[in-house]
PDB file of C-alpha atoms in Angstrom:
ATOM      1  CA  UNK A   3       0.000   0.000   0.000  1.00 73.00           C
ATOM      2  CA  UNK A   4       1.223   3.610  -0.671  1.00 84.00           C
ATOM      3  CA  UNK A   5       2.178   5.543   2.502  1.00 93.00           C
ATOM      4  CA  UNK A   6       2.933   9.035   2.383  1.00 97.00           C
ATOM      5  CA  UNK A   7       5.252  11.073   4.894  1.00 97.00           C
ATOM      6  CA  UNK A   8       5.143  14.727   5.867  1.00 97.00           C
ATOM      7  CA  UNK A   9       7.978  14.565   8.883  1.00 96.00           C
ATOM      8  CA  UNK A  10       7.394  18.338   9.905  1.00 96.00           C
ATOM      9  CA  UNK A  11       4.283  19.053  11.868  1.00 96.00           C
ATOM     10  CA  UNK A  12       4.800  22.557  11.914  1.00 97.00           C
ATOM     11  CA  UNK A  13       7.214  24.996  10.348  1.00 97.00           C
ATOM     12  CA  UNK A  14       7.159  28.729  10.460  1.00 97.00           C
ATOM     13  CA  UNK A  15       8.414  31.128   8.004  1.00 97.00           C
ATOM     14  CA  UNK A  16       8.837  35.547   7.711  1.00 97.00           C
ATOM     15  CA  UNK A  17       7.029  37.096   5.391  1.00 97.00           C
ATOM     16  CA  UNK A  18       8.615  37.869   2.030  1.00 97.00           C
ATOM     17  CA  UNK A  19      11.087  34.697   3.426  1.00 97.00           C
ATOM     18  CA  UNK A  20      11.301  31.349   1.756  1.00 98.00           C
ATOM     19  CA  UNK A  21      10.230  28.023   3.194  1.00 98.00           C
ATOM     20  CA  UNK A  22      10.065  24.093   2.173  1.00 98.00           C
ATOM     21  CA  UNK A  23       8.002  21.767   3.058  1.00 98.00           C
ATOM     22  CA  UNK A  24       9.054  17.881   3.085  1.00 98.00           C
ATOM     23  CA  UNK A  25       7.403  14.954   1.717  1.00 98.00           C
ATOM     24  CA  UNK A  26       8.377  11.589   1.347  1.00 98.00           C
ATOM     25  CA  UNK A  27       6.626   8.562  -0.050  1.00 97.00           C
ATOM     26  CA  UNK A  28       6.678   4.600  -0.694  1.00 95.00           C
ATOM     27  CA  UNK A  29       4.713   2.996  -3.715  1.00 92.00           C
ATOM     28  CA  UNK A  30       5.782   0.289  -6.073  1.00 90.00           C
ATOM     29  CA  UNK A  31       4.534   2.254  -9.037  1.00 88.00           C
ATOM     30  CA  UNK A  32       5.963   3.907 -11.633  1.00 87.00           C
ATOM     31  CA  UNK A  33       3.160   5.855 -12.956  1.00 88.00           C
ATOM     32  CA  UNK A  34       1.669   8.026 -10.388  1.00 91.00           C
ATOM     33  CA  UNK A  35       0.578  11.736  -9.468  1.00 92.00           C
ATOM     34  CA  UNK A  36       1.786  13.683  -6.762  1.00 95.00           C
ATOM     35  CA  UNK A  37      -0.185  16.892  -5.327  1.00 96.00           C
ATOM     36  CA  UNK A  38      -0.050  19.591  -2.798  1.00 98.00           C
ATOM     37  CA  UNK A  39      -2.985  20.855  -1.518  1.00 97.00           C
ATOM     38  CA  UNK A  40      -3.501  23.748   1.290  1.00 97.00           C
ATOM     39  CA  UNK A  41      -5.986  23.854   3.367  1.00 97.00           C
ATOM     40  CA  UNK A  42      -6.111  27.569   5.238  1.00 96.00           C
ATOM     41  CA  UNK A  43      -8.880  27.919   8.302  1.00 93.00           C
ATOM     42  CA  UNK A  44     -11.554  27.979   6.282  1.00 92.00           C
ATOM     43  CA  UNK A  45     -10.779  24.448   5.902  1.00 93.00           C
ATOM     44  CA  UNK A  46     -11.517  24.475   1.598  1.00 94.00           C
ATOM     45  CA  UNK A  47      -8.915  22.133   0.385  1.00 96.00           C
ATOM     46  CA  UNK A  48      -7.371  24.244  -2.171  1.00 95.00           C
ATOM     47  CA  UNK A  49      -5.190  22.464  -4.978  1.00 95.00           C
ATOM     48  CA  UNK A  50      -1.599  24.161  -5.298  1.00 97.00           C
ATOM     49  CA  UNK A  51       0.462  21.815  -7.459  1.00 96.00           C
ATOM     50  CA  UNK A  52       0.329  18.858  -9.259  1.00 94.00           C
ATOM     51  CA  UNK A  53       3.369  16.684 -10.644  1.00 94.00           C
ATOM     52  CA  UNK A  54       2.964  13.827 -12.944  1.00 91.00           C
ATOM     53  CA  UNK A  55       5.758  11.134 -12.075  1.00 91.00           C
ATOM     54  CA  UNK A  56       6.822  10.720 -15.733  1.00 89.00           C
ATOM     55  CA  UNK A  57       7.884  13.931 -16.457  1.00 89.00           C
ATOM     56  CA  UNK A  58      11.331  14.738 -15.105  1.00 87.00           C
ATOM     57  CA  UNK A  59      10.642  19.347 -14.946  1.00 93.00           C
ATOM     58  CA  UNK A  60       9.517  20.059 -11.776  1.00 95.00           C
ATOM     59  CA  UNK A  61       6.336  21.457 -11.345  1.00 94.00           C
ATOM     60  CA  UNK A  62       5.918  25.759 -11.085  1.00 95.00           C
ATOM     61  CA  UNK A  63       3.059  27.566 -10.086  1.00 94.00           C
ATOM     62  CA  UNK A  64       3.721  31.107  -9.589  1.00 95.00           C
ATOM     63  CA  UNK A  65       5.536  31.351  -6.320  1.00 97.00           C
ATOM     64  CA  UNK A  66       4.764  27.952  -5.451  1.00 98.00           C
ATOM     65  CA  UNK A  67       7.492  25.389  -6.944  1.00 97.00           C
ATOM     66  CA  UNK A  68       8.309  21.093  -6.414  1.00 97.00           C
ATOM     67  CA  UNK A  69      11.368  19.308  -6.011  1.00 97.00           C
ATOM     68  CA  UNK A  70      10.564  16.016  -7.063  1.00 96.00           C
ATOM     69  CA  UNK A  71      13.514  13.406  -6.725  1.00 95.00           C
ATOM     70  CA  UNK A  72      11.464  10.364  -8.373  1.00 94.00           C
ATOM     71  CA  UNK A  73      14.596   8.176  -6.723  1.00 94.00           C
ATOM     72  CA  UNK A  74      14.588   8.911  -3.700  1.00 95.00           C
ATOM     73  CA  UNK A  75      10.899   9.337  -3.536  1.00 96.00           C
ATOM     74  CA  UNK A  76      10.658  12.598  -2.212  1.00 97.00           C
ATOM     75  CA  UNK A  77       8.342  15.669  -2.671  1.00 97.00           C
ATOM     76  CA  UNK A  78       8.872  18.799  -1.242  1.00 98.00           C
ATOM     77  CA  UNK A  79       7.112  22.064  -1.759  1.00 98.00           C
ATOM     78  CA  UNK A  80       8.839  25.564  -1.890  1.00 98.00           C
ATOM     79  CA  UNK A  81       7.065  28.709  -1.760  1.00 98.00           C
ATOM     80  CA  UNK A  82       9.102  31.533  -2.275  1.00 98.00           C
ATOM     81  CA  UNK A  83       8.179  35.437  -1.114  1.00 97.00           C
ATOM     82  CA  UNK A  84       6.099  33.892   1.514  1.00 97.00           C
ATOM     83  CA  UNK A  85       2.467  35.491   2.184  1.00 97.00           C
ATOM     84  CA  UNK A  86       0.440  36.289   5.327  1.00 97.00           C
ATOM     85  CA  UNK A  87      -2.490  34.213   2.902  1.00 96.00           C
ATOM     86  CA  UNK A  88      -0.002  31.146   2.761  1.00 97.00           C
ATOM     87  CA  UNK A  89      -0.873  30.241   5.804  1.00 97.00           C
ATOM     88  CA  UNK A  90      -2.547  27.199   6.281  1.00 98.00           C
ATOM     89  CA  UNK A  91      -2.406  23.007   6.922  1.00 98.00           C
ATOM     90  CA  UNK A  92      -0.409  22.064   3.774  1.00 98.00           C
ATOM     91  CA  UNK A  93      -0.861  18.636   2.467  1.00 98.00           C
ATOM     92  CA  UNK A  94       1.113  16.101   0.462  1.00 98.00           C
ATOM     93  CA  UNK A  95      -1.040  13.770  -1.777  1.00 97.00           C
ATOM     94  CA  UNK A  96      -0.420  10.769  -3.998  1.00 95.00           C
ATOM     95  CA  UNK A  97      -2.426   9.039  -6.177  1.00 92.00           C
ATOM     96  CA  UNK A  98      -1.875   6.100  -8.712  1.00 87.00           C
ATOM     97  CA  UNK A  99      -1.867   6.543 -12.717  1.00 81.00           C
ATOM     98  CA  UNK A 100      -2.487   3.520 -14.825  1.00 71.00           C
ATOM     99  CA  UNK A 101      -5.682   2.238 -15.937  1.00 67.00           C
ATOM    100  CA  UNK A 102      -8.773   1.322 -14.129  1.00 66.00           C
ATOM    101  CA  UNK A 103     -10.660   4.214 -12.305  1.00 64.00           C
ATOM    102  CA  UNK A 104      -9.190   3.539  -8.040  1.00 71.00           C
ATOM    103  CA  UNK A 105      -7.591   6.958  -8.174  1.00 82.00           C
ATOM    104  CA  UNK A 106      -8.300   7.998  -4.466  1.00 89.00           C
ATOM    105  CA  UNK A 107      -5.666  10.029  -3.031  1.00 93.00           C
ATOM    106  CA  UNK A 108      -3.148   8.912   0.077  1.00 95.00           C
ATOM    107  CA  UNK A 109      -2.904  12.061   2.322  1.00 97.00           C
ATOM    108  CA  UNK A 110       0.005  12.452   4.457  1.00 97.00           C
ATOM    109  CA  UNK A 111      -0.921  13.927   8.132  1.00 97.00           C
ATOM    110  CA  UNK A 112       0.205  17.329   6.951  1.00 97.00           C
ATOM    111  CA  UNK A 113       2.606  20.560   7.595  1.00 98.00           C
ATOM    112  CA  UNK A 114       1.079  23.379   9.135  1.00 97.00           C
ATOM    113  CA  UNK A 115       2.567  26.465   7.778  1.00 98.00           C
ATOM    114  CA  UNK A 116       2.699  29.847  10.453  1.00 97.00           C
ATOM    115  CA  UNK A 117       3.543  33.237   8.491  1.00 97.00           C
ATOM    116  CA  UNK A 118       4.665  36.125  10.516  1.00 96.00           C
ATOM    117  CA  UNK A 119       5.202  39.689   9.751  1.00 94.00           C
TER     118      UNK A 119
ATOM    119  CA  UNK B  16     -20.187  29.468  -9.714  1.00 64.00           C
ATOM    120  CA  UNK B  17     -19.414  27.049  -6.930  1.00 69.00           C
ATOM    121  CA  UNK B  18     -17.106  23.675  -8.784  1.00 91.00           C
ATOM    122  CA  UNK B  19     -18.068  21.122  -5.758  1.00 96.00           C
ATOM    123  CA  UNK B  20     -21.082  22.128  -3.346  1.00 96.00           C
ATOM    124  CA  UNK B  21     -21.963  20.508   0.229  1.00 97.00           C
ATOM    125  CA  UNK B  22     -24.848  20.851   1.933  1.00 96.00           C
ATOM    126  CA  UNK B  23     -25.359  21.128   5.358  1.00 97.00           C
ATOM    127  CA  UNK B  24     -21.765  22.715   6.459  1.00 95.00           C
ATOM    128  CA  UNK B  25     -22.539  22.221   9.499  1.00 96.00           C
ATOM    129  CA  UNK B  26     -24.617  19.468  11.296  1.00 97.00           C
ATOM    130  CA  UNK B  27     -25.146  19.254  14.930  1.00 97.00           C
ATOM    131  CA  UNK B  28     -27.045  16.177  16.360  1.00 97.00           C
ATOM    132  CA  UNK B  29     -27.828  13.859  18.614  1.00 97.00           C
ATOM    133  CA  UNK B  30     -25.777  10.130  19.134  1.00 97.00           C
ATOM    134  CA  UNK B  31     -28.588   7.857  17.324  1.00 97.00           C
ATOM    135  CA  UNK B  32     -29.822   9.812  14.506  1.00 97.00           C
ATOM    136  CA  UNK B  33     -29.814   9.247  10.927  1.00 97.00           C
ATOM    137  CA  UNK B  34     -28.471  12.393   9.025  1.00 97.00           C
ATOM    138  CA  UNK B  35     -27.246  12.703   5.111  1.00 97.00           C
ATOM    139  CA  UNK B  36     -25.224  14.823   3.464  1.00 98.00           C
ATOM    140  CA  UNK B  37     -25.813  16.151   0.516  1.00 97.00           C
ATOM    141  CA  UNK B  38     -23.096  16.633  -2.782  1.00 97.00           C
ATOM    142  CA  UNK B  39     -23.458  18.254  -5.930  1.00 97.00           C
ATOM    143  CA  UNK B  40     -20.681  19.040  -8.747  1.00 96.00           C
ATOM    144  CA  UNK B  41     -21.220  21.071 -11.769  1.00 95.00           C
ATOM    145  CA  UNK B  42     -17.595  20.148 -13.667  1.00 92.00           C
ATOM    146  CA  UNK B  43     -19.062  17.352 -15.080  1.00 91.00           C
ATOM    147  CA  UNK B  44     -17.248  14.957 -14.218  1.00 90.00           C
ATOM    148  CA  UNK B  45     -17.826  10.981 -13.804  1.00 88.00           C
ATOM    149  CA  UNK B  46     -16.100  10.375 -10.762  1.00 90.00           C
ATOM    150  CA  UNK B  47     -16.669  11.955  -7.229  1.00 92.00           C
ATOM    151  CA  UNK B  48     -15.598  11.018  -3.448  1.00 94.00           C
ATOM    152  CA  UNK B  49     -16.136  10.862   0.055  1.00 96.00           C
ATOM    153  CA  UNK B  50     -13.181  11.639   2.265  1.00 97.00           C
ATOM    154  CA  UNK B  51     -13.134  12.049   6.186  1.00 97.00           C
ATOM    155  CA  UNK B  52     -11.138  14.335   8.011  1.00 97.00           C
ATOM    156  CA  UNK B  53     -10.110  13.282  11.702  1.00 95.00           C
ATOM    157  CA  UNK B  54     -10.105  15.799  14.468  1.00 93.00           C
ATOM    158  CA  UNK B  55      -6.067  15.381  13.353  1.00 93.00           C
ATOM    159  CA  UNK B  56      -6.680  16.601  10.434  1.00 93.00           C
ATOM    160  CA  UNK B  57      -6.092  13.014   8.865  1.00 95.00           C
ATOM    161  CA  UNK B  58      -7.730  12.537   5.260  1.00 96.00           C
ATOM    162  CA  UNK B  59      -8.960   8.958   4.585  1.00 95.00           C
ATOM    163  CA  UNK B  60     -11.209   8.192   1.368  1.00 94.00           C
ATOM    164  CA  UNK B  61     -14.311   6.451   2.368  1.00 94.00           C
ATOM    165  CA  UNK B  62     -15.864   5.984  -1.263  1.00 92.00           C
ATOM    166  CA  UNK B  63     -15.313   6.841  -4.799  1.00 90.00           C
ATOM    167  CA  UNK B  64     -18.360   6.753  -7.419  1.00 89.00           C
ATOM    168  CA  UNK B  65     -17.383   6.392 -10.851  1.00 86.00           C
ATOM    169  CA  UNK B  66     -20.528   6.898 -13.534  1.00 82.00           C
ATOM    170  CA  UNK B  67     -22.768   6.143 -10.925  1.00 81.00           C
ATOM    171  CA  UNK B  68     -20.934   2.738 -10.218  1.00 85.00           C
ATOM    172  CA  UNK B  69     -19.124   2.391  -6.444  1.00 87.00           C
ATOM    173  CA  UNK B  70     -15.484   1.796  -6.721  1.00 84.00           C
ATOM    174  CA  UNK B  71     -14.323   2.343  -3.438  1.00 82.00           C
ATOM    175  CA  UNK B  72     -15.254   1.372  -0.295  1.00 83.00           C
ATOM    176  CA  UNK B  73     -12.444   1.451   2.253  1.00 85.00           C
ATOM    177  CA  UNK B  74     -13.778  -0.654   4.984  1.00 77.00           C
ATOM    178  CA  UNK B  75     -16.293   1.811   5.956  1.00 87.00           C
ATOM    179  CA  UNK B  76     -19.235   0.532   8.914  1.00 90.00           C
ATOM    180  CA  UNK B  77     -21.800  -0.052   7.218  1.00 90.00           C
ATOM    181  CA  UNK B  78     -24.223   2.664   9.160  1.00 95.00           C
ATOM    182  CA  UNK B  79     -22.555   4.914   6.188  1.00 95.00           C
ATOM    183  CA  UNK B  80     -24.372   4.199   2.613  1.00 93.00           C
ATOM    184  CA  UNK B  81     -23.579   6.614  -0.436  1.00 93.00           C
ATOM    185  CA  UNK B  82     -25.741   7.140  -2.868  1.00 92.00           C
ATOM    186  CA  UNK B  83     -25.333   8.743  -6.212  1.00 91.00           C
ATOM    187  CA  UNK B  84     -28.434   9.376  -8.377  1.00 91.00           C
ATOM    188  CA  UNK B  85     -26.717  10.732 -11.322  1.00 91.00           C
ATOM    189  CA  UNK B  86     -23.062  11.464 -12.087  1.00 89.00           C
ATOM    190  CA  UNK B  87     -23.224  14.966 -10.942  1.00 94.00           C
ATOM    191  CA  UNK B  88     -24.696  14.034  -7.213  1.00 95.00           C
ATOM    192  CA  UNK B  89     -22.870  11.730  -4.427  1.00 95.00           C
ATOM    193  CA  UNK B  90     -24.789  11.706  -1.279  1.00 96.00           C
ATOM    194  CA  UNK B  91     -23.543  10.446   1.949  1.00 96.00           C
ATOM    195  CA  UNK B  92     -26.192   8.498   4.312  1.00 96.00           C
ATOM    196  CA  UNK B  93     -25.220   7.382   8.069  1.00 96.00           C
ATOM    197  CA  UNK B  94     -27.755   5.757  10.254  1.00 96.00           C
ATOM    198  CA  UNK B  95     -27.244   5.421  14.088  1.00 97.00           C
ATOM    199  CA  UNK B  96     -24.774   8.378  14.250  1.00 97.00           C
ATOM    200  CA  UNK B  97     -21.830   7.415  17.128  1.00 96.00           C
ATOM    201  CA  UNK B  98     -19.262   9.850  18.331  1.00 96.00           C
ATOM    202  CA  UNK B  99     -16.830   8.821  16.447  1.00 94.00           C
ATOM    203  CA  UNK B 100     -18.754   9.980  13.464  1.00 96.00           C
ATOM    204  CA  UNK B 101     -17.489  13.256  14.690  1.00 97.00           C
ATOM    205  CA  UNK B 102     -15.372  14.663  11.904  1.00 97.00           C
ATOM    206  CA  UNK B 103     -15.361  17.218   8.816  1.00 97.00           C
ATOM    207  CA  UNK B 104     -16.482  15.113   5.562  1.00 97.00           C
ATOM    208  CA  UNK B 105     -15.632  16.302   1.817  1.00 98.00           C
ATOM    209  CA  UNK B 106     -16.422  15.581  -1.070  1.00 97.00           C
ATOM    210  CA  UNK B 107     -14.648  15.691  -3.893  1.00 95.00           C
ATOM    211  CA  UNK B 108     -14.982  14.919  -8.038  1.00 93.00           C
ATOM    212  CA  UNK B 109     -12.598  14.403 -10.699  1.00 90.00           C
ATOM    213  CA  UNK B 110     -12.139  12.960 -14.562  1.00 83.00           C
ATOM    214  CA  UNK B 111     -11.800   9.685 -13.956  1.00 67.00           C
ATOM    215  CA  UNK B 112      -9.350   8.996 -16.093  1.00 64.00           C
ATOM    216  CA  UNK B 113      -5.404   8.887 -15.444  1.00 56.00           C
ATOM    217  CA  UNK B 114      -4.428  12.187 -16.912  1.00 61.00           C
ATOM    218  CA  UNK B 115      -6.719  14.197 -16.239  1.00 62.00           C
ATOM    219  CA  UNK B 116      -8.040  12.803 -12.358  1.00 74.00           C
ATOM    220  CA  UNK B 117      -6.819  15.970 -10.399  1.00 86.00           C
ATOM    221  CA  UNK B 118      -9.744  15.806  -7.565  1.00 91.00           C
ATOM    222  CA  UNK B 119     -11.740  19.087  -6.843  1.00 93.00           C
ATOM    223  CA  UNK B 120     -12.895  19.313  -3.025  1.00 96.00           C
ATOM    224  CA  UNK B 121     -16.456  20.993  -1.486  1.00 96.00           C
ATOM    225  CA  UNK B 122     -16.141  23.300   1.295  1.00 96.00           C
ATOM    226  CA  UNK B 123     -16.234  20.348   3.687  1.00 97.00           C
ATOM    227  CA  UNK B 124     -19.818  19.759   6.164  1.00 97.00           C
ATOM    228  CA  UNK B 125     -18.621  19.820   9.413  1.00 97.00           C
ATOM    229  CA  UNK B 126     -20.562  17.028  11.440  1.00 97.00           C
ATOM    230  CA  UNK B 127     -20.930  17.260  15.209  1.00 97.00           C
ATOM    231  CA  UNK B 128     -22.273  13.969  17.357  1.00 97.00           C
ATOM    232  CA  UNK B 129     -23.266  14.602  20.937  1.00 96.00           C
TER     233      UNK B 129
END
């Protein structure tokens, strides 16, 4: 079974500063997604990124950016110029490719991210 | 235009009762999900509906029966509500198929057992 691994329960970051988050996972798959997905106190889970195991880029979306080391099966999320908004319970997802249609997604227990000013 | 709607958000009720939940999604996609979030903040899938057809059910009690009428709708039914049953529920849809399956959460209903 796919377990995924998010090792820091908290982390805390200055505004305008630059933080990662960590993720690790196990799966004997070589086609698979990976996603982040931030949930502030409003508790919407908001998609942030998405990578597709395959490809080899890393994933960009705006500020937010992936280091994905297919190898050592490891995930992390950096967000760069930090925001008072980032805040929130960031999670690392992974889900399976392949055929069929079991494509339910394997939460770690998440990161909460604290943004001061 | 909401993507994924819930409805109640919240639900406050009594240890015993039979309550649903209610789904909708207007993306039109074929698949859609129920996940549970622990007071932890743990997210588990409890069922996945694909064209109207259940393809998940990860050894969930049986007091908890999803229904989906049509592939835009996924509701959740749970009879003989415990304590336990205590958690924030989404929903969530996607494409079903491998490329495109990036899943699209509701606003989460927030269900309180006393």
């Amino acid at each position: 079974a796919q377990t995924v691994t998010q090792s820091q329960p908290e982390m805390s970051v200055q505004e305008a500063e630059t933080v990662t988050l960590s993720c690790t996972y196990d799966t004997s798959e070589s086609d698979y997604y990976l996603f982040w997905y931030k949930q502030p106190p409003s508790r919407q889970m908001i998609l942030v990124i998405r990578q597709e195991a395959y490809k080899q880029q890393n994933a960009t979306e705006n500020r937010f950016s992936v280091n994905f080391q297919k190898a050592a099966k490891s995930f992390s999320l950096k967000i760069s110029d930090s925001q008072l908004g980032d805040a929130a319970m960031y999670f690392c997802a992974y889900r399976r490719g392949g055929g069929g249609s079991n494509y339910k997604l394997t939460f770690g227990k998440g990161t909460l991210l604290t943004v001061n000013p | 235009d909401t993507a994924v709607s819930q409805t109640p958000k919240y639900l406050v009720t009594q240890m015993g009762n039979d309550k649903s939940i209610k789904c909708e999604q207007n993306l039109g996609h074929d698949t859609m999900y129920w996940y549970k979030q622990d007071s932890k903040k743990f997210l588990k899938i409890m069922f996945s509906y694909n064209n109207k057809e259940l393809i998940i059910n990860e050894t969930v009690p049986n007091r908890f029966s999803p229904k989906s009428p049509d592939k835009a709708h996924l509701n959740l039914h749970i009879n003989s509500l415990e304590l336990g049953d205590s958690a924030v529920y989404f929903c969530a849809s996607s494409q079903g198929d491998r490329v495109r399956g990036t899943q699209y959460f509701g606003p989460g209903t927030r269900l309180l057992v006393l």
